[in-house]
Coordinates of C-alpha atoms and ligand atoms in Angstrom, one line a residue:
M1 CA 0.0 0.0 0.0
R2 CA 1.3 3.5 -0.9
I3 CA 1.3 6.1 1.7
S4 CA 0.5 9.6 0.4
I5 CA 2.8 12.5 1.1
S6 CA 0.2 14.2 3.3
S7 CA -0.5 11.1 5.4
K8 CA 3.3 10.8 5.8
I9 CA 3.5 14.3 7.1
I10 CA 0.6 13.7 9.4
T11 CA 2.3 10.5 10.7
S12 CA 5.5 12.2 11.4
L13 CA 3.8 15.1 13.0
F14 CA 2.0 12.6 15.2
L15 CA 5.3 11.0 16.1
L16 CA 6.8 14.3 16.8
L17 CA 3.9 15.1 19.2
I18 CA 4.4 11.8 21.0
S19 CA 8.1 12.3 21.3
T20 CA 7.9 15.8 22.6
Q21 CA 5.6 14.5 25.3
L22 CA 8.0 11.8 26.2
I23 CA 11.3 13.4 25.9
I24 CA 12.0 16.1 28.6
A25 CA 15.3 17.4 27.2
G26 CA 16.5 16.3 23.8
G27 CA 19.1 19.0 23.1
N28 CA 22.7 18.8 21.9
P29 CA 25.9 19.9 23.6
V30 CA 28.3 22.2 21.9
R31 CA 31.1 20.3 20.1
S32 CA 34.7 21.1 19.5
K33 CA 38.0 19.4 18.6
N34 CA 40.7 21.1 20.7
G35 CA 39.3 22.1 24.1
M36 CA 36.2 23.4 25.9
V37 CA 35.5 26.0 28.5
V38 CA 32.1 26.0 30.2
T39 CA 31.2 28.8 32.7
A40 CA 28.2 30.7 34.0
S41 CA 29.2 33.7 32.0
P42 CA 29.6 33.8 28.2
L43 CA 32.3 36.5 28.4
A44 CA 34.3 34.4 30.8
S45 CA 33.9 31.3 28.7
D46 CA 35.2 33.1 25.6
I47 CA 38.2 34.4 27.6
G48 CA 39.0 30.9 28.7
A49 CA 38.7 29.5 25.2
K50 CA 40.9 32.3 23.9
I51 CA 43.6 31.3 26.3
L52 CA 43.4 27.7 25.1
S53 CA 43.6 28.9 21.5
Q54 CA 46.8 30.8 22.4
G55 CA 48.4 27.6 23.4
G56 CA 47.6 27.8 27.1
N57 CA 46.7 24.7 29.1
A58 CA 43.5 24.0 31.1
I59 CA 45.0 25.5 34.2
D60 CA 46.0 28.8 32.4
A61 CA 42.4 29.0 31.1
A62 CA 40.9 28.1 34.5
V63 CA 42.8 30.9 36.2
A64 CA 41.9 33.4 33.5
V65 CA 38.2 32.4 33.9
G66 CA 38.4 32.7 37.7
F67 CA 39.5 36.3 37.5
A68 CA 37.1 37.1 34.6
L69 CA 34.1 35.7 36.5
A70 CA 35.0 38.1 39.4
V71 CA 34.2 40.9 36.9
T72 CA 31.5 39.5 34.6
Y73 CA 29.5 37.4 37.1
P74 CA 29.5 39.4 40.3
I75 CA 26.7 37.4 41.9
A76 CA 29.2 34.6 42.6
G77 CA 32.4 35.1 40.7
N78 CA 34.9 36.6 43.1
I79 CA 38.2 37.5 44.5
G80 CA 36.7 38.0 48.0
G81 CA 35.7 34.4 48.5
G82 CA 37.2 31.0 48.2
G83 CA 36.8 27.6 46.5
F84 CA 38.3 24.4 45.3
M85 CA 40.0 23.3 42.1
V86 CA 40.2 19.6 41.1
I87 CA 43.0 19.0 38.5
H88 CA 43.8 16.1 36.2
L89 CA 47.1 16.5 34.5
A90 CA 48.0 14.9 31.2
D91 CA 50.7 12.8 32.9
G92 CA 48.0 11.1 34.9
T93 CA 48.4 13.1 38.2
N94 CA 45.2 13.9 40.0
T95 CA 45.4 16.7 42.6
T96 CA 43.3 19.4 44.2
L97 CA 43.8 22.9 45.5
D98 CA 41.9 24.0 48.6
F99 CA 41.6 27.8 48.7
R100 CA 38.6 27.8 51.0
E101 CA 38.3 30.8 53.3
T102 CA 39.5 30.5 56.9
A103 CA 38.0 31.8 60.1
P104 CA 39.9 34.9 61.2
L105 CA 42.2 34.5 64.2
A106 CA 39.8 36.4 66.4
A107 CA 36.9 34.1 65.6
F108 CA 35.6 31.8 68.3
E109 CA 33.2 28.9 68.7
K110 CA 30.2 30.9 70.1
M111 CA 30.7 34.1 68.2
Y112 CA 27.2 34.0 66.6
L113 CA 25.3 33.2 69.8
D114 CA 23.6 35.9 71.8
S115 CA 23.9 36.2 75.6
S116 CA 21.2 33.5 76.1
G117 CA 23.1 31.1 73.9
N118 CA 20.7 31.5 71.0
Y119 CA 21.9 31.4 67.4
A120 CA 20.9 34.4 65.3
P121 CA 21.6 33.5 61.7
E122 CA 21.8 37.2 60.6
N123 CA 25.1 37.4 62.5
S124 CA 26.8 34.7 60.5
Q125 CA 25.2 35.9 57.2
L126 CA 25.4 39.7 57.3
G127 CA 28.0 42.3 58.1
W128 CA 31.8 42.2 58.3
K129 CA 31.8 39.5 60.9
S130 CA 30.2 37.0 58.5
A131 CA 33.2 36.9 56.2
G132 CA 36.1 34.5 56.3
V133 CA 39.7 35.3 55.1
P134 CA 39.5 35.3 51.2
G135 CA 41.3 32.5 49.5
T136 CA 40.5 32.9 45.8
V137 CA 43.5 35.1 44.8
H138 CA 45.9 32.8 46.6
G139 CA 44.3 29.7 45.1
L140 CA 44.3 31.0 41.5
I141 CA 47.8 32.2 41.5
T142 CA 49.1 29.0 43.2
A143 CA 47.4 27.0 40.5
L144 CA 49.0 29.1 37.8
N145 CA 52.5 28.9 39.4
K146 CA 52.3 25.2 40.0
Y147 CA 50.5 23.9 36.9
G148 CA 50.0 26.7 34.4
S149 CA 52.3 27.6 31.5
M150 CA 51.5 31.3 31.1
Q151 CA 52.3 34.5 33.1
L152 CA 49.9 36.0 35.6
K153 CA 49.8 39.2 33.6
E154 CA 48.6 37.3 30.5
V155 CA 45.8 35.5 32.2
I156 CA 44.5 38.3 34.4
Q157 CA 44.6 41.1 31.7
P158 CA 41.3 40.2 30.1
A159 CA 39.5 40.6 33.5
I160 CA 41.3 43.9 34.1
D161 CA 40.1 45.1 30.6
L162 CA 36.5 44.2 31.3
A163 CA 36.5 45.9 34.7
E164 CA 38.3 49.0 33.4
N165 CA 36.4 49.5 30.1
G166 CA 33.2 47.9 31.3
F167 CA 30.9 45.4 29.6
I168 CA 27.3 45.7 28.5
L169 CA 24.8 44.3 31.0
T170 CA 22.6 41.6 29.7
Y171 CA 19.1 41.3 30.8
D172 CA 20.1 38.4 33.2
I173 CA 23.0 40.1 34.8
A174 CA 21.1 43.4 35.3
N175 CA 18.3 41.5 36.9
S176 CA 20.6 39.6 39.2
I177 CA 22.1 42.8 40.4
N178 CA 18.8 44.6 40.7
A179 CA 17.3 41.8 42.8
Y180 CA 19.5 42.9 45.6
Y181 CA 19.1 46.6 45.1
D182 CA 17.7 47.2 48.6
D183 CA 20.7 45.6 50.2
F184 CA 23.2 47.5 48.1
M185 CA 21.5 50.8 49.0
K186 CA 22.4 50.1 52.6
Y187 CA 26.1 50.3 52.1
E188 CA 27.7 53.4 50.4
S189 CA 30.5 51.3 49.0
S190 CA 28.1 48.8 47.4
K191 CA 25.7 51.5 46.2
K192 CA 28.5 53.1 44.3
I193 CA 29.2 49.9 42.3
F194 CA 25.9 48.0 42.1
T195 CA 23.5 50.9 41.5
N196 CA 23.5 53.4 38.7
N197 CA 23.9 56.5 40.9
G198 CA 21.2 55.2 43.2
K199 CA 19.0 53.8 40.4
K200 CA 18.6 50.3 39.2
F201 CA 20.6 49.2 36.2
L202 CA 19.0 48.6 32.8
E203 CA 19.8 45.9 30.3
G204 CA 22.2 47.5 27.9
D205 CA 24.0 49.7 30.4
L206 CA 27.8 49.8 30.4
F207 CA 29.0 48.4 33.7
I208 CA 32.4 49.7 34.7
Q209 CA 34.3 48.7 37.8
K210 CA 37.3 51.0 38.2
D211 CA 38.1 50.1 41.8
L212 CA 38.1 46.4 40.9
A213 CA 40.3 47.1 37.9
N214 CA 42.8 48.8 40.2
T215 CA 42.8 45.9 42.6
L216 CA 43.3 43.4 39.8
K217 CA 46.2 45.5 38.5
L218 CA 47.9 45.4 41.9
I219 CA 47.4 41.6 41.9
R220 CA 48.8 41.5 38.3
D221 CA 51.9 43.5 39.3
K222 CA 52.6 42.2 42.8
G223 CA 51.1 38.7 42.8
I224 CA 50.0 36.9 46.0
D225 CA 51.9 39.4 48.2
G226 CA 50.0 42.3 46.6
F227 CA 46.8 40.9 48.0
Y228 CA 47.9 39.2 51.2
K229 CA 50.8 41.4 52.5
K230 CA 50.6 44.9 51.1
E231 CA 48.2 47.5 49.9
I232 CA 45.1 45.3 49.5
A233 CA 45.4 43.5 52.8
E234 CA 46.1 46.8 54.6
K235 CA 43.1 48.6 53.1
F236 CA 40.9 45.6 53.8
V237 CA 41.9 45.4 57.4
A238 CA 41.5 49.2 57.9
E239 CA 37.9 48.9 56.4
S240 CA 37.2 46.0 58.7
Q241 CA 38.3 47.9 61.8
K242 CA 36.1 50.9 60.7
N243 CA 33.1 48.5 60.4
R244 CA 33.6 46.6 63.6
G245 CA 35.0 43.6 61.8
I246 CA 37.7 41.3 63.3
F247 CA 40.3 40.9 60.5
T248 CA 44.0 41.5 61.2
L249 CA 47.0 41.7 58.8
K250 CA 48.1 38.4 60.3
D251 CA 45.0 36.7 59.0
F252 CA 46.1 37.6 55.5
E253 CA 49.8 36.9 56.0
D254 CA 49.0 33.4 57.4
Y255 CA 46.6 32.4 54.5
K256 CA 47.8 29.4 52.5
T257 CA 46.4 27.4 49.6
I258 CA 46.5 23.8 50.6
E259 CA 47.2 21.1 48.0
R260 CA 45.3 18.0 49.0
E261 CA 44.9 14.5 47.8
P262 CA 41.6 14.2 46.0
I263 CA 38.9 11.9 47.1
I264 CA 39.1 9.0 44.6
G265 CA 36.2 6.6 44.1
S266 CA 34.9 4.4 41.3
Y267 CA 31.5 3.8 39.8
R268 CA 30.8 1.0 37.4
G269 CA 34.3 1.1 36.1
Y270 CA 34.7 4.9 35.9
K271 CA 37.1 6.6 38.3
I272 CA 35.7 9.5 40.3
V273 CA 38.1 12.3 41.3
S274 CA 36.6 14.9 43.6
M275 CA 37.2 17.3 46.4
A276 CA 38.4 16.3 49.8
P277 CA 37.4 17.9 53.1
P278 CA 37.0 20.7 54.0
S279 CA 34.5 20.1 51.3
S280 CA 32.0 17.3 52.0
G281 CA 31.4 17.1 48.2
G282 CA 33.9 14.3 47.3
I283 CA 33.2 12.1 50.3
C284 CA 29.4 12.4 50.0
L285 CA 29.5 11.8 46.2
V286 CA 31.6 8.7 46.4
Q287 CA 29.7 7.4 49.4
A288 CA 26.4 7.8 47.5
L289 CA 27.8 6.2 44.3
N290 CA 29.2 3.3 46.4
V291 CA 25.7 2.6 47.7
L292 CA 23.9 3.0 44.4
E293 CA 26.4 0.7 42.6
N294 CA 24.7 -2.1 44.5
F295 CA 21.6 -1.7 42.4
N296 CA 21.1 -2.1 38.7
F297 CA 19.3 0.5 36.7
T298 CA 17.9 0.1 33.2
K299 CA 18.2 3.1 30.9
D300 CA 14.4 3.5 31.0
E301 CA 14.3 3.8 34.8
W302 CA 15.3 7.5 34.9
G303 CA 12.6 9.4 36.7
S304 CA 11.0 6.2 38.0
S305 CA 9.8 5.8 41.6
R306 CA 12.2 2.8 42.1
Y307 CA 15.2 5.0 41.1
Y308 CA 14.1 8.0 43.2
H309 CA 13.4 5.8 46.2
L310 CA 16.9 4.2 46.1
L311 CA 18.4 7.6 45.5
V312 CA 16.6 9.3 48.4
E313 CA 17.2 6.5 50.8
T314 CA 20.9 6.7 49.9
L315 CA 21.1 10.5 50.3
K316 CA 19.5 10.4 53.8
R317 CA 22.3 8.2 55.1
V318 CA 25.0 10.2 53.3
Y319 CA 23.8 13.6 54.6
A320 CA 23.3 12.3 58.1
D321 CA 27.0 11.1 58.1
R322 CA 27.9 14.5 56.6
S323 CA 26.4 16.3 59.6
F324 CA 28.2 14.1 62.2
H325 CA 31.6 13.4 60.7
L326 CA 32.7 16.1 58.3
G327 CA 34.7 19.2 59.0
D328 CA 38.2 20.7 58.3
P329 CA 40.5 17.7 58.4
D330 CA 43.3 19.9 59.8
F331 CA 41.2 20.3 63.0
Y332 CA 39.0 17.2 63.1
P333 CA 39.8 13.6 62.3
V334 CA 37.4 12.9 59.4
P335 CA 36.9 9.2 58.8
V336 CA 37.5 9.4 55.0
G337 CA 38.5 5.8 54.4
F338 CA 35.6 4.4 56.3
L339 CA 33.0 6.7 54.7
T340 CA 34.2 6.1 51.1
S341 CA 34.8 2.4 51.4
K342 CA 32.9 0.0 49.1
K343 CA 32.1 -2.1 52.1
Y344 CA 30.3 0.8 53.9
G345 CA 28.4 1.5 50.7
S346 CA 27.2 -2.1 50.5
N347 CA 26.3 -2.1 54.2
I348 CA 24.1 0.9 53.6
A349 CA 22.6 -0.6 50.5
N350 CA 21.7 -3.7 52.5
L351 CA 19.7 -1.6 54.9
I352 CA 17.5 -0.1 52.2
T353 CA 14.1 -1.7 51.9
D354 CA 11.1 -1.0 49.7
K355 CA 9.9 1.5 52.3
A356 CA 11.3 4.9 53.2
L357 CA 13.0 5.1 56.5
P358 CA 11.9 8.4 58.1
S359 CA 14.8 10.8 58.7
N360 CA 14.0 11.0 62.4
R361 CA 14.8 7.3 62.7
I362 CA 18.2 8.2 61.4
S363 CA 18.5 11.2 63.7
A364 CA 16.2 13.6 65.6
T365 CA 15.7 17.1 64.4
N366 CA 13.4 18.4 61.7
L367 CA 14.3 21.6 59.9
K368 CA 13.4 24.0 57.1
Y369 CA 15.9 25.6 54.8
H370 CA 16.0 27.8 51.7
E371 CA 18.4 27.6 48.8
S372 CA 19.9 30.1 46.5
E373 CA 22.0 29.7 43.3
E374 CA 25.0 31.7 44.3
T375 CA 28.2 30.0 43.9
T376 CA 29.6 29.2 40.5
H377 CA 31.3 26.3 38.8
Y378 CA 33.4 26.1 35.7
S379 CA 34.9 23.3 33.8
V380 CA 37.9 23.4 31.4
A381 CA 39.5 20.7 29.3
D382 CA 42.4 21.1 26.9
K383 CA 43.8 19.3 23.9
Y384 CA 46.9 18.2 25.9
G385 CA 44.8 15.9 28.2
N386 CA 44.5 18.3 31.2
A387 CA 41.2 19.0 32.9
V388 CA 40.2 21.5 35.6
S389 CA 37.0 21.5 37.6
T390 CA 36.6 24.5 39.8
T391 CA 33.8 25.7 42.1
Y392 CA 34.2 28.9 44.0
T393 CA 31.9 31.1 46.0
I394 CA 31.2 34.1 48.2
N395 CA 28.4 31.9 49.7
S396 CA 25.1 33.9 49.4
A397 CA 24.2 35.8 46.2
F398 CA 26.7 38.7 46.2
G399 CA 28.1 37.4 49.5
N400 CA 27.1 39.6 52.4
R401 CA 26.5 42.4 49.8
I402 CA 29.3 44.6 51.2
I403 CA 31.8 46.0 48.7
V404 CA 35.1 46.7 50.4
E405 CA 35.4 50.4 50.0
G406 CA 38.1 51.4 47.5
L407 CA 38.9 47.8 46.5
G408 CA 35.8 47.1 44.4
F409 CA 35.1 43.5 45.5
L410 CA 32.5 41.8 47.6
L411 CA 32.9 40.2 51.0
N412 CA 31.9 36.6 51.4
N413 CA 29.6 35.4 54.2
E414 CA 31.2 32.0 54.3
M415 CA 31.3 31.9 58.1
D416 CA 27.7 30.8 57.9
D417 CA 29.0 27.4 56.6
F418 CA 30.3 26.6 60.0
S419 CA 28.0 25.0 62.5
S420 CA 27.4 28.0 64.8
K421 CA 25.5 25.8 67.3
P422 CA 25.1 22.0 67.2
G423 CA 21.7 21.3 65.7
A424 CA 21.0 24.8 64.5
P425 CA 20.5 25.0 60.7
N426 CA 22.5 27.3 58.6
Q427 CA 21.1 29.1 55.5
F428 CA 21.0 25.8 53.6
G429 CA 19.3 23.9 56.5
L430 CA 22.5 22.0 57.1
I431 CA 23.2 21.1 60.7
G432 CA 26.6 20.2 62.1
S433 CA 28.5 19.1 65.1
A434 CA 31.9 19.6 66.7
A435 CA 33.5 18.5 63.5
N436 CA 32.5 21.8 61.9
S437 CA 32.6 24.2 64.9
I438 CA 34.2 27.6 64.6
Q439 CA 37.9 27.8 65.5
P440 CA 40.5 30.3 64.4
K441 CA 42.1 29.5 61.0
K442 CA 39.7 26.6 60.5
R443 CA 38.0 26.2 57.1
M444 CA 34.2 25.9 57.2
L445 CA 32.7 22.7 55.8
S446 CA 31.5 23.0 52.2
S447 CA 29.2 21.1 49.8
M448 CA 31.0 22.2 46.7
T449 CA 31.7 19.2 44.5
P450 CA 34.0 20.0 41.6
T451 CA 34.5 16.6 40.0
I452 CA 36.4 14.9 37.2
V453 CA 35.2 11.5 36.0
L454 CA 37.9 9.4 34.3
K455 CA 37.5 6.6 31.8
D456 CA 40.6 4.5 31.4
D457 CA 42.4 7.1 33.4
K458 CA 41.6 9.9 30.9
P459 CA 39.2 12.8 31.5
F460 CA 35.6 11.7 30.6
M461 CA 33.4 14.2 32.4
V462 CA 34.3 17.5 34.1
I463 CA 31.4 18.7 36.2
G464 CA 30.1 20.8 39.1
S465 CA 27.4 23.2 40.2
P466 CA 26.4 25.8 42.7
G467 CA 23.4 25.1 44.9
G468 CA 24.6 25.0 48.5
S469 CA 23.7 21.7 50.2
T470 CA 22.1 20.5 46.9
I471 CA 25.3 20.5 44.9
I472 CA 26.2 17.0 45.9
T473 CA 22.9 15.5 44.8
Q474 CA 23.0 17.5 41.5
V475 CA 26.5 16.3 40.5
L476 CA 25.5 12.7 41.5
Q477 CA 22.4 12.7 39.3
T478 CA 24.2 14.2 36.4
I479 CA 26.9 11.5 36.5
Q480 CA 24.2 8.8 36.8
N481 CA 22.3 10.3 33.9
V482 CA 25.3 9.7 31.7
I483 CA 26.6 6.4 33.1
D484 CA 23.3 4.7 34.1
F485 CA 20.7 6.3 31.9
G486 CA 22.8 6.8 28.7
M487 CA 22.0 10.5 28.2
N488 CA 24.1 12.8 26.2
L489 CA 25.7 15.6 28.1
Y490 CA 23.0 18.2 27.3
D491 CA 20.2 16.0 28.5
A492 CA 22.1 14.8 31.5
I493 CA 22.4 18.4 32.6
A494 CA 19.0 19.7 31.4
V495 CA 16.5 17.1 32.7
P496 CA 14.8 17.9 36.1
R497 CA 16.6 16.8 39.3
I498 CA 15.4 16.0 42.8
H499 CA 17.0 16.6 46.2
H500 CA 16.9 15.1 49.7
Q501 CA 19.4 16.0 52.4
W502 CA 18.2 13.9 55.4
L503 CA 16.8 16.9 57.2
P504 CA 14.3 18.2 56.5
D505 CA 12.7 14.9 55.6
E506 CA 11.3 15.9 52.3
I507 CA 12.0 15.5 48.6
N508 CA 12.5 18.8 46.7
Y509 CA 12.0 18.5 42.9
E510 CA 12.1 20.7 39.9
N511 CA 9.2 21.6 37.7
H512 CA 7.9 18.6 35.7
G513 CA 10.4 16.5 37.7
L514 CA 8.0 14.2 39.4
S515 CA 4.9 12.9 37.6
E516 CA 1.7 12.4 39.6
D517 CA 2.2 8.6 39.3
V518 CA 5.7 8.8 40.7
K519 CA 4.6 11.1 43.5
R520 CA 1.9 8.6 44.4
N521 CA 4.2 5.7 44.4
M522 CA 6.8 7.6 46.4
T523 CA 4.2 8.6 49.0
E524 CA 3.0 5.0 49.3
R525 CA 6.6 4.0 50.1
G526 CA 6.5 6.6 52.9
H527 CA 8.3 9.5 51.3
I528 CA 7.3 13.1 51.9
I529 CA 7.1 15.2 48.8
G530 CA 8.3 18.8 49.5
S531 CA 8.4 21.9 47.4
I532 CA 9.4 22.7 43.8
K533 CA 12.8 24.3 43.5
S534 CA 15.4 25.1 40.8
L535 CA 18.2 22.7 41.6
G536 CA 21.8 23.6 40.6
R537 CA 23.4 25.1 37.5
M538 CA 25.8 22.6 36.0
E539 CA 28.7 23.6 33.8
G540 CA 29.9 20.4 32.3
I541 CA 32.2 18.8 29.7
L542 CA 32.2 15.3 28.3
I543 CA 35.1 14.0 26.3
D544 CA 34.8 11.3 23.7
I545 CA 38.5 10.3 23.6
K546 CA 38.0 7.8 20.7
K547 CA 36.4 10.4 18.4
N548 CA 38.5 13.2 19.9
V549 CA 35.5 15.4 20.5
F550 CA 34.8 17.7 23.4
Y551 CA 31.2 18.3 24.3
G552 CA 30.2 21.2 26.5
T553 CA 26.9 22.2 28.1
S554 CA 26.1 25.2 30.3
D555 CA 23.0 24.5 32.3
P556 CA 19.9 25.9 30.5
R557 CA 18.7 26.9 34.0
G558 CA 21.3 29.7 33.9
Y559 CA 22.7 32.0 31.3
G560 CA 26.2 30.7 30.8
K561 CA 28.0 29.3 27.7
A562 CA 30.0 26.4 26.5
T563 CA 32.8 27.8 24.3
G564 CA 34.7 25.3 22.3
Y565 CA 38.0 25.7 20.5
Ligands
DON601 O1 30.6 25.9 50.3 C1 29.4 25.7 50.3 O2 28.9 24.6 50.4 C2 28.4 26.9 50.1 N1 29.1 28.1 50.6 C3 28.1 27.0 48.7 C4 27.1 28.1 48.5 C5 26.3 28.0 47.3 O3 26.4 27.1 46.5 C6 25.3 29.1 47.1 N2 24.6 28.8 45.9 N3 23.6 28.3 45.9

């Protein structure tokens, strides 16, 4: 029987309709042959790719991007915060740099408690006392000196130019700044930078940051000492004293980037290289994967109640362990080997039944939390075989919203990541224990999970996200979306995600992320369905070594870019 043209068209239209109903994502990543840079800011991605095209390696590009984001993505890009860099070198070395902020020397355990011993979150989130000693400049320059091939002046100059000459505000960046207008108006120094003479910015305005340009020039000319010993530290400390902060010059002089062994795990034959404490990211990711490896998933099981049940039951145990056992390893003995062992993973898997175990049977308190999107991750891979996965942050959106007068950069409010009082939740609803109590020079526990997945010991995925406590679960699901569910990188990043962090005992999910059927099945198993949230903003790379193709995807939830070279 012959099918007429029109009935063919109708048939294919019909198929198209069915498939758009069934397929949630269905996009393609950016492809390239020589390298890839994926960041939350198109300008920064282009700068990174240009460095690669000039012959720089992934570390050179990552450092250039780190400085560029401080200018073009002020909501989270920074030189006033801290972060973590996971590095895979072409010679097979895996290493990490910890440039997390430290508690100032004058910090003390109960500094955010009032006279009755109550924890007031605004104290650890607002004002000069909420900031830790910044680590970003130390970390980026250390990375360049140890593993880069270019000069600091070459990789920092694009950021200086953008700060000095300005860049055109896109709709998204203008909006992100204007969303915090009321806060910026409270501080003269912030009003000067983040409002247009007291008015909100408009899309299309030229955004110039002269003070930041001058600070970056000092860093260019004087390196680490320029920031930590001389002019910048001195100005910073003077401003701190003026505003009843507790910083001293010694805080800056003592600051060190720490090179740490990565957390190494494996999942179904892939090697996982991720961040060690003081981030909880690597341990929690590997622990969760070790549990989930005990279950088989078919490709069609993505989004099913069986998968989400197993995922959530795993996460409850992982986040409970996080609260009890994790903190800065230089101050607290973190049981890394135990938590990341395959044996512990299979022990947990054996405890999981068909029913949800309520979180209060794993521990006691029930809590509420809110989440923002204000950290940023970027991924870089080069043609030489190097890869860099970096997440850095000033914690909340625009940190504590205070620009350091004359220096043009924002203060972090990372002190809120400490456990100010056992059992009292921080802004991400995370509770902690002695492991993460405040002590001078200690680094606050993080959830940042910059990760490199290796296949046959070569970079396969470079991945990470912002999202506070949800970062770990987002990275985990994106890796599973590729390895277990066979998605391409775009789909793996774009499809809706869910989150559970033990406390509060509820599942958060993204729009269209849980069908009514799945919700019903999950509820029947004893799960509590919580609210809808946007979860994470992945910036990822996947490398097909055999075909020599780099794939890049900037999360469609954000407004970044994958720039190939
Ligand atoms: O280090 C951490 O875990 C947090 N300070 C990260 C903050 C964050 O991701 C904010 N964005 N949602």
